[in-house]
Coordinates of C-alpha atoms and ligand atoms in Angstrom, one line a residue:
M23 CA -0.2 -0.1 0.0
I24 CA 1.1 3.3 -1.1
P25 CA 1.4 6.0 2.1
W26 CA -1.4 8.5 1.8
P27 CA 0.8 12.0 1.5
R28 CA 2.9 9.8 -1.2
R29 CA -0.1 8.9 -3.0
L30 CA -1.2 12.5 -3.0
R31 CA 1.4 13.9 -3.7
N32 CA 1.6 11.8 -7.2
I33 CA -2.0 12.6 -7.8
I34 CA -0.9 15.9 -8.0
I35 CA 2.4 15.5 -9.3
R36 CA 0.5 13.4 -12.2
A37 CA -2.4 16.1 -12.5
L38 CA 0.5 18.7 -13.3
I39 CA 2.0 17.0 -15.7
R40 CA -1.2 16.4 -17.4
A41 CA -2.0 20.1 -17.8
I42 CA 1.8 20.6 -18.9
S43 CA 1.7 18.5 -21.4
L44 CA -1.5 20.0 -22.9
L45 CA 0.4 23.6 -23.2
C46 CA 3.7 22.3 -23.8
P47 CA 4.2 19.9 -26.3
P48 CA 8.1 18.9 -25.6
V49 CA 6.7 17.4 -22.4
H50 CA 3.8 15.4 -24.2
T51 CA 6.7 13.9 -26.4
L52 CA 8.6 13.2 -23.4
F53 CA 5.5 11.4 -21.6
S54 CA 4.9 9.8 -25.1
R55 CA 8.1 8.0 -25.5
I56 CA 8.7 7.2 -21.4
R57 CA 4.7 4.8 -21.8
S58 CA 6.6 3.7 -25.7
S59 CA 8.6 0.4 -26.4
P60 CA 12.2 1.2 -26.4
G61 CA 12.2 -1.2 -29.0
V62 CA 15.3 -3.8 -30.1
P63 CA 18.3 -1.8 -30.2
I64 CA 18.5 0.5 -33.1
K65 CA 21.2 -1.4 -36.0
D66 CA 24.3 0.9 -36.7
P67 CA 24.9 2.9 -33.8
S68 CA 27.6 5.7 -33.3
T69 CA 31.0 4.6 -32.6
S70 CA 32.2 4.0 -29.1
Y71 CA 36.0 5.1 -28.6
W72 CA 36.3 2.0 -26.3
T73 CA 34.9 -0.4 -29.5
L74 CA 37.4 1.3 -32.1
C75 CA 39.6 -1.6 -32.4
P76 CA 36.6 -4.5 -32.0
S77 CA 36.9 -7.4 -30.4
P78 CA 37.2 -10.9 -32.0
I79 CA 34.4 -11.9 -30.9
S80 CA 32.4 -9.1 -31.9
R81 CA 30.5 -10.4 -34.6
H82 CA 30.3 -13.8 -32.9
G83 CA 27.2 -16.2 -34.2
A84 CA 26.1 -13.5 -36.3
D85 CA 25.8 -15.7 -39.2
G86 CA 25.4 -18.9 -37.2
D87 CA 22.0 -21.8 -37.0
L88 CA 20.1 -21.2 -33.9
P89 CA 19.4 -24.3 -31.9
K90 CA 16.3 -24.9 -31.2
Y91 CA 16.8 -25.2 -27.8
A92 CA 18.8 -24.2 -25.0
D93 CA 18.8 -24.9 -20.9
I94 CA 19.1 -21.0 -20.5
V95 CA 18.6 -17.8 -22.9
V96 CA 20.1 -15.2 -21.9
I97 CA 19.4 -11.6 -24.0
G98 CA 22.4 -9.1 -23.9
S99 CA 25.5 -9.0 -24.1
G100 CA 26.6 -6.4 -21.8
I101 CA 28.0 -6.7 -18.3
T102 CA 24.9 -8.4 -16.5
G103 CA 24.5 -10.7 -19.6
T104 CA 28.5 -11.1 -19.1
S105 CA 28.4 -11.7 -15.2
F106 CA 25.3 -13.9 -15.2
A107 CA 26.7 -16.7 -17.5
R108 CA 30.4 -16.7 -16.5
A109 CA 29.0 -17.4 -12.6
I110 CA 26.3 -19.7 -13.9
L111 CA 28.9 -21.6 -16.4
D112 CA 31.8 -21.7 -14.0
Y113 CA 29.7 -23.2 -11.3
D114 CA 28.0 -25.9 -13.4
A115 CA 31.5 -27.0 -14.5
L116 CA 32.6 -27.0 -11.0
H117 CA 29.8 -28.7 -9.3
G118 CA 27.9 -30.5 -12.3
V119 CA 24.2 -29.2 -12.0
T120 CA 22.8 -31.8 -13.8
G121 CA 24.5 -35.2 -15.7
K122 CA 25.6 -33.0 -18.5
P123 CA 26.8 -29.3 -19.2
L124 CA 24.2 -26.6 -18.9
C125 CA 23.4 -25.5 -22.5
V126 CA 23.7 -21.6 -22.1
L127 CA 22.7 -19.1 -24.9
M128 CA 23.2 -15.7 -25.4
L129 CA 21.2 -13.5 -27.6
E130 CA 23.0 -9.8 -28.7
A131 CA 20.4 -8.0 -31.2
R132 CA 23.9 -6.3 -32.6
D133 CA 27.8 -6.7 -32.2
V134 CA 29.0 -7.7 -28.9
C135 CA 28.6 -5.8 -25.8
S136 CA 27.5 -2.7 -28.0
G137 CA 25.1 -1.7 -25.5
A138 CA 25.9 0.9 -22.6
T139 CA 28.7 -1.3 -21.2
G140 CA 30.6 -0.8 -24.7
R141 CA 30.0 2.9 -24.6
N142 CA 30.2 4.1 -20.6
G143 CA 32.8 6.1 -18.6
G144 CA 34.7 3.4 -17.5
H145 CA 34.1 4.0 -13.5
I146 CA 34.1 1.5 -10.8
T147 CA 33.4 4.4 -8.5
P148 CA 30.0 4.5 -6.8
M149 CA 27.9 7.5 -5.7
L150 CA 28.5 7.6 -2.0
Y151 CA 28.1 10.2 0.7
R152 CA 26.0 11.8 -2.2
D153 CA 23.4 9.2 -2.2
Y154 CA 23.8 8.1 1.4
T155 CA 21.7 10.5 3.4
E156 CA 18.7 9.9 0.9
L157 CA 19.3 6.1 1.0
K158 CA 19.3 6.0 4.7
A159 CA 15.8 8.6 4.6
V160 CA 14.1 5.9 2.2
H161 CA 15.3 2.8 3.5
G162 CA 16.9 3.1 6.6
I163 CA 20.3 2.7 8.2
D164 CA 20.9 -0.6 7.9
M165 CA 19.6 -0.8 4.3
A166 CA 21.4 2.0 3.4
R167 CA 24.5 0.6 4.8
K168 CA 24.0 -2.6 2.7
I169 CA 23.5 -0.9 -0.9
I170 CA 26.3 0.9 -0.1
R171 CA 29.0 -1.9 0.5
F172 CA 27.2 -3.5 -2.4
R173 CA 28.4 -0.9 -4.9
L174 CA 31.6 -0.7 -2.8
S175 CA 32.2 -4.3 -3.7
H176 CA 32.3 -3.8 -7.4
F177 CA 36.0 -2.7 -7.3
Q178 CA 37.4 -5.6 -5.7
E179 CA 35.4 -8.1 -7.4
L180 CA 35.9 -6.5 -11.1
L181 CA 39.6 -6.6 -10.1
S182 CA 39.6 -10.0 -8.7
V183 CA 37.7 -11.1 -12.1
A184 CA 40.1 -9.2 -14.2
T185 CA 42.7 -11.1 -12.9
E186 CA 41.4 -14.6 -12.9
E187 CA 40.7 -14.3 -16.4
N188 CA 44.4 -13.1 -16.9
L189 CA 43.0 -9.6 -18.6
L190 CA 44.1 -7.3 -15.9
E191 CA 46.5 -5.5 -18.5
E192 CA 43.8 -5.7 -21.4
S193 CA 41.4 -4.6 -19.5
Q194 CA 42.8 -1.8 -17.7
C195 CA 41.1 -2.6 -14.1
R196 CA 43.2 -0.6 -11.8
E197 CA 42.8 1.2 -8.3
V198 CA 42.3 5.1 -8.7
E199 CA 42.0 8.3 -6.7
A200 CA 38.5 9.4 -7.1
L201 CA 37.8 13.2 -7.0
D202 CA 34.9 15.0 -6.4
A203 CA 35.5 18.6 -7.8
F204 CA 32.9 21.3 -6.8
Y205 CA 32.4 25.0 -8.3
E206 CA 29.8 26.3 -6.1
P207 CA 30.4 27.0 -2.6
S208 CA 27.0 26.3 -1.5
L209 CA 27.2 22.4 -3.0
Y210 CA 30.2 21.9 -1.9
N211 CA 29.6 23.1 1.8
E212 CA 26.6 21.0 1.6
A213 CA 28.6 18.2 0.0
K214 CA 30.9 18.3 3.4
G215 CA 27.7 18.1 5.5
K216 CA 26.7 14.7 3.9
L217 CA 30.2 13.2 3.9
E218 CA 30.2 13.9 7.9
T219 CA 26.5 12.0 8.1
Y220 CA 28.3 9.2 6.0
K221 CA 31.7 9.0 7.6
K222 CA 29.8 8.5 11.1
D223 CA 27.6 5.7 9.9
L224 CA 30.1 4.1 7.7
P225 CA 33.5 5.0 9.5
E226 CA 35.6 1.7 7.9
E227 CA 34.1 2.4 4.3
S228 CA 34.9 6.2 4.7
S229 CA 38.4 5.8 5.9
R230 CA 40.0 7.1 3.2
Y231 CA 38.6 10.4 2.3
Q232 CA 40.5 13.4 2.0
I233 CA 39.4 16.9 1.6
Y234 CA 41.5 18.9 -0.8
E235 CA 40.6 23.1 0.0
G236 CA 43.0 26.2 -0.7
S237 CA 44.5 27.8 -4.2
D238 CA 48.0 25.5 -3.3
E239 CA 46.2 22.4 -3.2
I240 CA 43.8 23.1 -5.8
K241 CA 46.8 23.8 -8.2
N242 CA 48.8 20.6 -7.3
L243 CA 45.7 18.5 -8.7
Q244 CA 46.0 20.8 -11.9
L245 CA 42.4 21.4 -11.3
S246 CA 42.0 25.3 -12.3
R247 CA 41.1 28.3 -10.3
L248 CA 37.5 27.9 -10.1
T249 CA 37.4 25.0 -8.0
V250 CA 36.0 25.5 -4.4
G251 CA 36.9 22.2 -3.1
C252 CA 37.9 18.9 -3.4
M253 CA 37.0 15.4 -1.7
S254 CA 38.8 12.7 -3.0
T255 CA 38.7 8.4 -2.2
R256 CA 39.7 5.1 -3.6
G257 CA 37.4 4.1 -6.6
G258 CA 38.2 2.0 -9.6
A259 CA 38.3 2.5 -13.3
V260 CA 38.1 0.2 -16.2
H261 CA 38.1 -0.7 -19.9
P262 CA 34.6 -2.2 -19.7
Y263 CA 34.5 -3.5 -23.6
H264 CA 37.8 -5.1 -23.1
L265 CA 36.6 -6.8 -19.7
V266 CA 33.5 -8.1 -21.0
T267 CA 34.4 -9.2 -24.6
G268 CA 37.6 -10.8 -23.0
I269 CA 35.3 -12.9 -20.3
L270 CA 33.1 -14.2 -22.9
A271 CA 35.9 -15.1 -25.1
R272 CA 37.3 -17.3 -22.2
L273 CA 33.8 -18.6 -22.2
L274 CA 33.5 -19.6 -25.3
R275 CA 36.7 -21.2 -25.6
V276 CA 36.3 -23.2 -22.3
Y277 CA 32.5 -24.4 -22.9
P278 CA 32.6 -24.7 -26.9
S279 CA 29.9 -27.6 -26.8
N280 CA 27.2 -25.8 -24.3
F281 CA 27.7 -21.9 -24.6
Y282 CA 26.5 -20.6 -27.8
L283 CA 26.3 -16.7 -28.4
F284 CA 24.8 -15.0 -31.3
S285 CA 25.5 -11.4 -32.3
H286 CA 23.0 -9.5 -35.0
T287 CA 19.8 -11.5 -33.5
P288 CA 17.4 -9.6 -31.7
C289 CA 15.0 -11.5 -29.7
T290 CA 11.9 -9.5 -31.4
S291 CA 8.9 -11.4 -28.9
I292 CA 8.7 -14.1 -26.5
S293 CA 5.4 -16.3 -25.7
G294 CA 4.4 -19.1 -23.2
P295 CA 5.2 -21.2 -21.5
E296 CA 4.0 -23.8 -23.0
S297 CA 4.0 -27.6 -22.3
A298 CA 4.6 -29.5 -19.2
E299 CA 8.0 -28.2 -19.0
G300 CA 7.0 -25.0 -19.0
L301 CA 8.8 -23.7 -22.2
Y302 CA 9.3 -19.9 -23.8
S303 CA 9.6 -19.6 -27.2
L304 CA 11.6 -16.7 -28.1
E305 CA 11.2 -15.2 -31.9
T306 CA 14.4 -14.0 -33.7
P307 CA 15.2 -13.3 -37.1
K308 CA 16.9 -16.7 -37.6
G309 CA 14.0 -18.8 -36.2
T310 CA 12.8 -19.5 -32.5
I311 CA 14.5 -21.1 -29.7
Q312 CA 12.7 -22.9 -27.1
T313 CA 13.8 -22.8 -23.0
P314 CA 12.4 -23.2 -19.3
H315 CA 14.4 -20.1 -18.4
V316 CA 14.7 -16.3 -20.3
V317 CA 17.1 -14.2 -18.5
H318 CA 16.7 -10.6 -19.5
A319 CA 20.1 -8.7 -19.2
T320 CA 18.7 -6.2 -21.7
N321 CA 18.6 -3.0 -19.1
A322 CA 17.8 0.1 -20.8
W323 CA 15.5 -1.9 -23.5
A324 CA 14.1 -4.2 -20.6
S325 CA 10.5 -3.2 -21.1
H326 CA 10.7 -4.0 -24.8
L327 CA 10.1 -7.9 -24.0
I328 CA 8.5 -7.0 -21.0
P329 CA 5.7 -4.6 -20.8
G330 CA 4.9 -4.5 -17.3
M331 CA 8.4 -2.7 -17.0
R332 CA 7.3 0.2 -19.2
E333 CA 7.4 3.3 -16.5
K334 CA 9.8 1.2 -14.1
I335 CA 12.8 1.3 -16.3
I336 CA 13.4 4.1 -18.5
P337 CA 15.5 4.7 -21.2
A338 CA 18.1 7.8 -21.2
R339 CA 20.3 8.5 -23.9
G340 CA 23.6 9.9 -22.7
V341 CA 26.5 11.3 -24.6
M342 CA 30.7 10.0 -24.2
T343 CA 33.4 11.7 -25.7
A344 CA 37.1 10.4 -26.0
Q345 CA 39.8 13.3 -25.7
G346 CA 43.3 13.7 -26.0
P347 CA 44.7 15.6 -22.9
R348 CA 46.8 19.0 -23.4
P349 CA 50.5 18.7 -22.8
G350 CA 51.2 18.7 -19.3
L351 CA 48.1 17.2 -18.2
G352 CA 48.6 14.3 -15.9
E353 CA 52.1 15.2 -15.2
G354 CA 51.1 17.1 -11.8
S355 CA 51.9 20.9 -11.5
K356 CA 55.3 21.8 -12.7
K357 CA 55.6 24.8 -9.7
K358 CA 54.8 22.9 -6.7
R359 CA 55.0 19.2 -6.0
P360 CA 54.7 17.2 -9.3
T361 CA 53.1 13.9 -9.1
A362 CA 52.2 12.2 -12.5
W363 CA 48.4 11.1 -12.3
T364 CA 47.9 9.8 -16.0
G365 CA 45.6 7.1 -15.5
Q366 CA 45.5 7.2 -11.6
R367 CA 43.0 9.4 -11.2
S368 CA 39.0 9.9 -11.9
F369 CA 36.8 12.5 -11.5
V370 CA 32.9 14.1 -11.1
F371 CA 33.0 17.8 -11.4
Y372 CA 29.8 19.5 -10.0
P373 CA 29.5 22.7 -11.9
S374 CA 26.6 24.3 -10.7
N375 CA 24.5 24.0 -7.1
S376 CA 22.8 21.3 -8.1
F377 CA 24.0 17.5 -7.5
D378 CA 21.6 16.4 -10.5
V379 CA 24.5 18.1 -12.9
Y380 CA 27.5 16.8 -13.3
D381 CA 30.2 15.6 -15.6
Y382 CA 32.2 12.5 -14.9
L383 CA 36.2 11.6 -16.4
T384 CA 38.5 8.7 -16.5
Q385 CA 41.6 8.9 -18.0
Q386 CA 43.1 5.7 -19.8
P387 CA 46.6 4.7 -18.9
A388 CA 49.6 5.8 -21.3
A389 CA 50.9 2.6 -22.3
D390 CA 54.4 1.9 -23.4
S391 CA 53.0 -1.0 -25.6
A392 CA 50.3 -2.7 -27.2
V393 CA 48.3 -5.3 -25.1
S394 CA 47.3 -8.5 -27.0
I395 CA 45.3 -7.2 -30.2
Y396 CA 44.3 -3.8 -28.9
P397 CA 46.5 -0.6 -29.8
K398 CA 48.1 1.2 -26.8
S399 CA 46.4 3.6 -24.7
A400 CA 47.7 6.8 -24.9
G401 CA 46.2 8.9 -21.8
E402 CA 42.8 9.2 -23.9
L403 CA 40.4 11.5 -21.2
M404 CA 37.1 9.8 -21.2
F405 CA 34.6 12.2 -20.5
G406 CA 30.8 12.5 -20.4
G407 CA 27.8 13.8 -19.0
G408 CA 25.9 17.0 -19.0
F409 CA 22.9 15.0 -18.2
G410 CA 21.2 17.8 -16.0
R411 CA 21.9 20.9 -18.3
D412 CA 19.7 22.8 -20.7
N413 CA 16.8 20.8 -20.0
G414 CA 18.2 17.8 -21.7
F415 CA 16.0 15.4 -20.3
L416 CA 13.1 17.1 -22.8
T417 CA 15.1 15.1 -25.4
E418 CA 16.9 12.6 -23.6
V419 CA 14.9 10.3 -21.4
G420 CA 13.2 8.1 -23.4
N421 CA 15.0 8.3 -26.3
V422 CA 17.1 5.0 -27.6
D423 CA 18.7 6.1 -30.6
D424 CA 22.3 5.8 -30.0
R425 CA 23.1 6.4 -33.5
G426 CA 23.2 10.1 -32.2
W427 CA 23.7 12.3 -29.3
N428 CA 22.3 15.6 -27.8
S429 CA 24.3 18.2 -29.7
R430 CA 24.2 20.6 -27.4
T431 CA 25.5 18.4 -24.9
A432 CA 28.2 16.7 -26.9
S433 CA 29.6 20.8 -27.5
Y434 CA 29.8 21.6 -24.0
L435 CA 31.7 18.1 -23.3
Q436 CA 34.1 19.0 -26.0
G437 CA 35.0 22.2 -24.4
A438 CA 34.6 21.9 -20.7
L439 CA 37.8 20.4 -19.6
S440 CA 39.8 23.4 -20.1
D441 CA 37.6 25.1 -17.5
Y442 CA 38.2 22.4 -14.9
F443 CA 41.8 21.8 -15.4
K444 CA 44.7 24.4 -15.6
V445 CA 48.3 23.5 -16.9
D446 CA 50.4 26.0 -15.6
D447 CA 50.6 29.0 -18.0
N448 CA 49.6 26.1 -21.2
D449 CA 46.9 27.4 -22.3
S450 CA 46.1 24.9 -25.0
K451 CA 43.3 22.5 -25.2
E452 CA 42.2 18.8 -25.2
E453 CA 41.8 17.4 -28.8
V454 CA 38.1 15.5 -29.3
K455 CA 39.1 12.0 -30.7
A456 CA 35.7 10.6 -30.6
T457 CA 32.2 11.4 -29.3
W458 CA 29.3 8.6 -29.2
G459 CA 25.8 8.1 -27.4
G460 CA 24.7 5.7 -25.5
I461 CA 21.2 4.2 -23.5
L462 CA 21.0 4.0 -19.4
G463 CA 18.3 2.5 -17.9
I464 CA 17.0 4.5 -15.2
S465 CA 15.1 2.6 -12.1
V466 CA 11.8 4.9 -10.8
D467 CA 12.6 3.7 -7.3
Q468 CA 16.5 4.0 -8.3
Q469 CA 17.3 0.6 -7.4
P470 CA 18.0 -2.0 -9.7
W471 CA 15.5 -4.8 -10.4
V472 CA 16.7 -8.5 -9.6
G473 CA 15.3 -11.5 -9.6
R474 CA 12.4 -13.4 -10.9
I475 CA 9.8 -11.6 -12.6
P476 CA 6.2 -12.4 -11.7
A477 CA 3.7 -13.4 -14.4
T478 CA 1.4 -10.5 -13.9
I479 CA 4.4 -8.5 -14.7
T480 CA 5.6 -10.4 -17.8
S481 CA 2.2 -10.9 -18.7
R482 CA 2.7 -14.2 -19.4
G483 CA 1.6 -17.5 -17.8
S484 CA 3.7 -19.2 -15.2
V485 CA 5.1 -22.1 -14.3
F486 CA 6.1 -20.6 -10.8
G487 CA 5.9 -22.9 -8.2
G488 CA 6.3 -26.0 -10.1
A489 CA 8.7 -28.8 -9.4
P490 CA 12.3 -27.9 -10.9
T491 CA 13.1 -28.8 -14.0
A492 CA 14.7 -31.8 -15.1
T493 CA 17.8 -30.0 -14.9
N494 CA 17.4 -29.1 -11.0
L495 CA 17.5 -25.9 -11.7
A496 CA 15.1 -23.1 -10.1
A497 CA 11.2 -23.8 -11.4
P498 CA 11.1 -22.4 -15.1
G499 CA 10.7 -18.7 -15.7
E500 CA 11.8 -15.3 -16.7
W501 CA 14.5 -13.6 -14.6
M502 CA 16.1 -9.7 -15.0
A503 CA 18.6 -8.0 -13.6
A504 CA 18.5 -4.5 -14.8
G505 CA 17.4 -0.7 -14.0
Y506 CA 21.0 0.5 -12.5
T507 CA 20.1 4.2 -13.0
G508 CA 24.0 5.4 -14.7
E509 CA 25.7 2.8 -12.2
G510 CA 25.7 0.3 -13.8
M511 CA 29.7 -0.5 -13.0
V512 CA 29.0 -0.8 -9.2
H513 CA 25.6 -2.7 -9.4
A514 CA 25.5 -4.9 -12.7
W515 CA 27.8 -7.2 -12.3
Q516 CA 27.1 -8.7 -8.7
S517 CA 23.2 -8.4 -9.8
G518 CA 24.0 -10.6 -12.7
K519 CA 25.9 -13.0 -10.0
A520 CA 22.8 -13.2 -7.9
L521 CA 20.5 -13.6 -10.7
A522 CA 22.8 -16.6 -11.5
Y523 CA 22.4 -18.2 -8.2
M524 CA 18.9 -17.6 -8.0
V525 CA 18.4 -19.7 -11.6
L526 CA 20.6 -22.4 -10.0
G527 CA 18.2 -22.4 -7.0
I528 CA 20.7 -22.3 -4.8
D529 CA 19.8 -18.9 -3.2
E530 CA 18.7 -19.6 0.2
G531 CA 20.6 -20.2 3.2
G532 CA 22.2 -17.0 3.4
I533 CA 24.2 -17.4 -0.2
L534 CA 22.5 -14.0 -1.3
D535 CA 23.0 -12.1 2.0
W536 CA 24.6 -9.5 0.1
L537 CA 22.4 -8.8 -2.1
P538 CA 20.2 -5.7 -1.0
E539 CA 16.3 -7.0 -0.7
V540 CA 15.3 -4.0 -1.8
F541 CA 16.8 -4.9 -5.6
R542 CA 14.7 -8.0 -5.3
I543 CA 11.7 -8.2 -7.7
S544 CA 8.7 -8.4 -6.1
E545 CA 4.8 -7.8 -7.6
E546 CA 4.3 -5.9 -4.5
R547 CA 7.1 -3.1 -5.2
W548 CA 6.1 -3.2 -8.9
K549 CA 2.7 -2.0 -7.9
E550 CA 3.7 0.4 -5.6
V551 CA 6.5 2.7 -7.3
E552 CA 5.6 5.2 -10.0
I553 CA 6.9 7.3 -12.5
E554 CA 6.0 10.1 -9.9
D555 CA 8.5 8.9 -7.3
L556 CA 11.3 9.5 -9.5
I557 CA 9.6 13.4 -10.4
A558 CA 9.4 13.8 -7.2
S559 CA 13.0 12.7 -6.2
F560 CA 14.3 14.9 -9.3
L561 CA 12.4 17.8 -7.5
N562 CA 13.7 16.7 -4.1
L563 CA 9.5 17.0 -2.8
Ligands
FAD27 C1 26.9 7.0 -21.7 C2 26.9 6.3 -20.4 C3 27.8 6.5 -19.3 C4 27.8 5.5 -18.2 N1 29.2 5.9 -17.5 C5 28.6 4.8 -16.2 C6 30.6 4.9 -15.9 O1 31.4 5.6 -15.7 N2 30.3 3.9 -14.6 C7 28.7 3.4 -14.1 O2 29.1 2.6 -12.8 N3 27.9 3.0 -14.8 C8 27.9 3.7 -16.4 N4 26.9 4.0 -16.9 C9 26.0 2.8 -16.8 C10 26.4 1.4 -17.4 O3 26.9 1.7 -18.2 C11 25.0 0.5 -17.3 O4 24.6 0.6 -16.1 C12 25.7 -1.0 -17.7 O5 26.8 -1.0 -18.8 C13 24.5 -1.9 -17.6 O6 25.2 -3.4 -18.3 P1 24.1 -4.0 -18.7 O7 24.4 -4.9 -19.6 O8 22.9 -4.1 -18.0 O9 23.2 -3.2 -20.2 P2 24.1 -3.1 -22.0 O10 25.4 -2.8 -21.4 O11 23.1 -2.1 -22.2 O12 23.6 -4.3 -22.4 C14 22.6 -4.9 -22.8 C15 22.5 -5.6 -24.2 O13 21.1 -6.0 -24.3 C16 21.2 -5.8 -25.6 N5 19.4 -6.0 -26.4 C17 18.5 -5.2 -25.9 N6 17.7 -5.9 -26.4 C18 17.8 -6.9 -26.6 C19 17.0 -7.7 -27.5 N7 15.2 -7.6 -27.6 N8 17.8 -9.0 -28.3 C20 18.9 -9.2 -28.4 N9 19.7 -8.0 -27.5 C21 19.0 -7.5 -27.3 C22 21.7 -4.8 -26.1 O14 22.1 -5.0 -27.3 C23 22.9 -4.5 -25.3 O15 23.7 -5.1 -25.9 C24 26.8 4.8 -18.4 C25 25.9 4.7 -19.2 C26 26.2 5.8 -20.2 C27 25.0 4.8 -21.4

């Protein structure tokens, strides 16, 4: 049951939106887009700099024949689908879930890893103190702590995975100093207040925070004198495309007869479940495949195949750029104590007095030589953001066209680094090497959706509660991990892994104690959360 004050607030917001939509066509268009299907991913997306040199598996299975059956079909080859596939295949190889290896088949609409994972900013640094106070207000202190710890666990986990997969160098997975830089005193003071609360409630997790303020400290960081203050902690950065495609390549090598990957094979619709085995039929341009387990790892596109998720996970388009640093940037200020930092720092810049307007930057290392088949990285600045600027939400929320990007945001990003950094007396600028768009999935309650999808949401029948299948997995069904609200690198890996344990039917007895319960999909949550909650949260109502 939605409590009355919230229900009333949402009714008022809904009425206001209706009225504004009548008077303002762009708002009308925005909400029509939000209510529509995102469709399957559009062909020929813009080229992300991360994917400029495609992985050898980028078109894997594009021309292959689709089998008629798989024990599990995963839709989506981003970080979620990859985490799921790795967890379930490696578990099965170790424990032998059934008499024969589990057959897992992955469908990908376009090139492998061509969704948000292959187009993002490469940060593995969660929003911490900034989100903590709101998480605590909404979910209580214990759940807020659990969510923060879940987010933080991603860096160590991804570092271990990259090490185990022998992808440490190729994936550039590394610890960085993660700095938040502020340009408005009021927001900086608010941030410091939030940090105090965070430190009090999570002393261990916050122990590595440092504050930089005063012109000398700011100058040492090579930040411009517009910077009011800065706070830093330890975070992570990664080449997301190399990590994910590297893992999938290993899975294809190690499980040649029970892991199948079909790129350029969109799933266009799902029907079922039919028959005593509870088989779903998935339609693709290559024909139909049947399976008892459908795993939706489609994030922003989830509501195409699950219409019940419309207005629950909302797609939104972001912009990224890759820029060559100006000479001297990353070498440290020569006038003070020079500390070279190329590839070892990441930044979130808050240029206004709102936490909702921010830009984010990671920097690829400057490598001495090429790693495996890929050309050497050259300290490229991977810079994105501008999301909350100039009413950009009007055209970008609900927008799934990643062939392009918002041109105003892009031109802002192409110039903003010269305001953020100052390199001694050098006034040269960054060289823009690439600009691209990417689609993220906003969850209306700002928490991911992880677990079995009830039939009320899929509007397809259910065999939930029936006996486990002959494969000893959980009862047949549809499953999902999605809706990371632009923070997938600190939510998706562990969500995909948790989902694998659920499908394996081994998620009891505390094995998933680390998964925040509020992430789990339930009919109650689905009924309760409304798009008006998201709007209220953005408007601080
Ligand atoms: C511009 C941008 C910058 C970002 N920066 C960061 C960042 O720095 N740090 C961070 O933590 N997060 C960031 N994010 C968010 C993060 O990238 C995502 O949350 C995360 O990558 C989601 O991973 P995923 O595997 O769930 O989805 P995706 O990587 O989007 O994968 C879903 C896949 O499903 C495929 N698919 C969809 N529908 C179908 C279908 N019907 N049939 C077959 N295939 C289908 C898609 O083609 C896609 O490959 C950013 C996102 C964007 C867009």
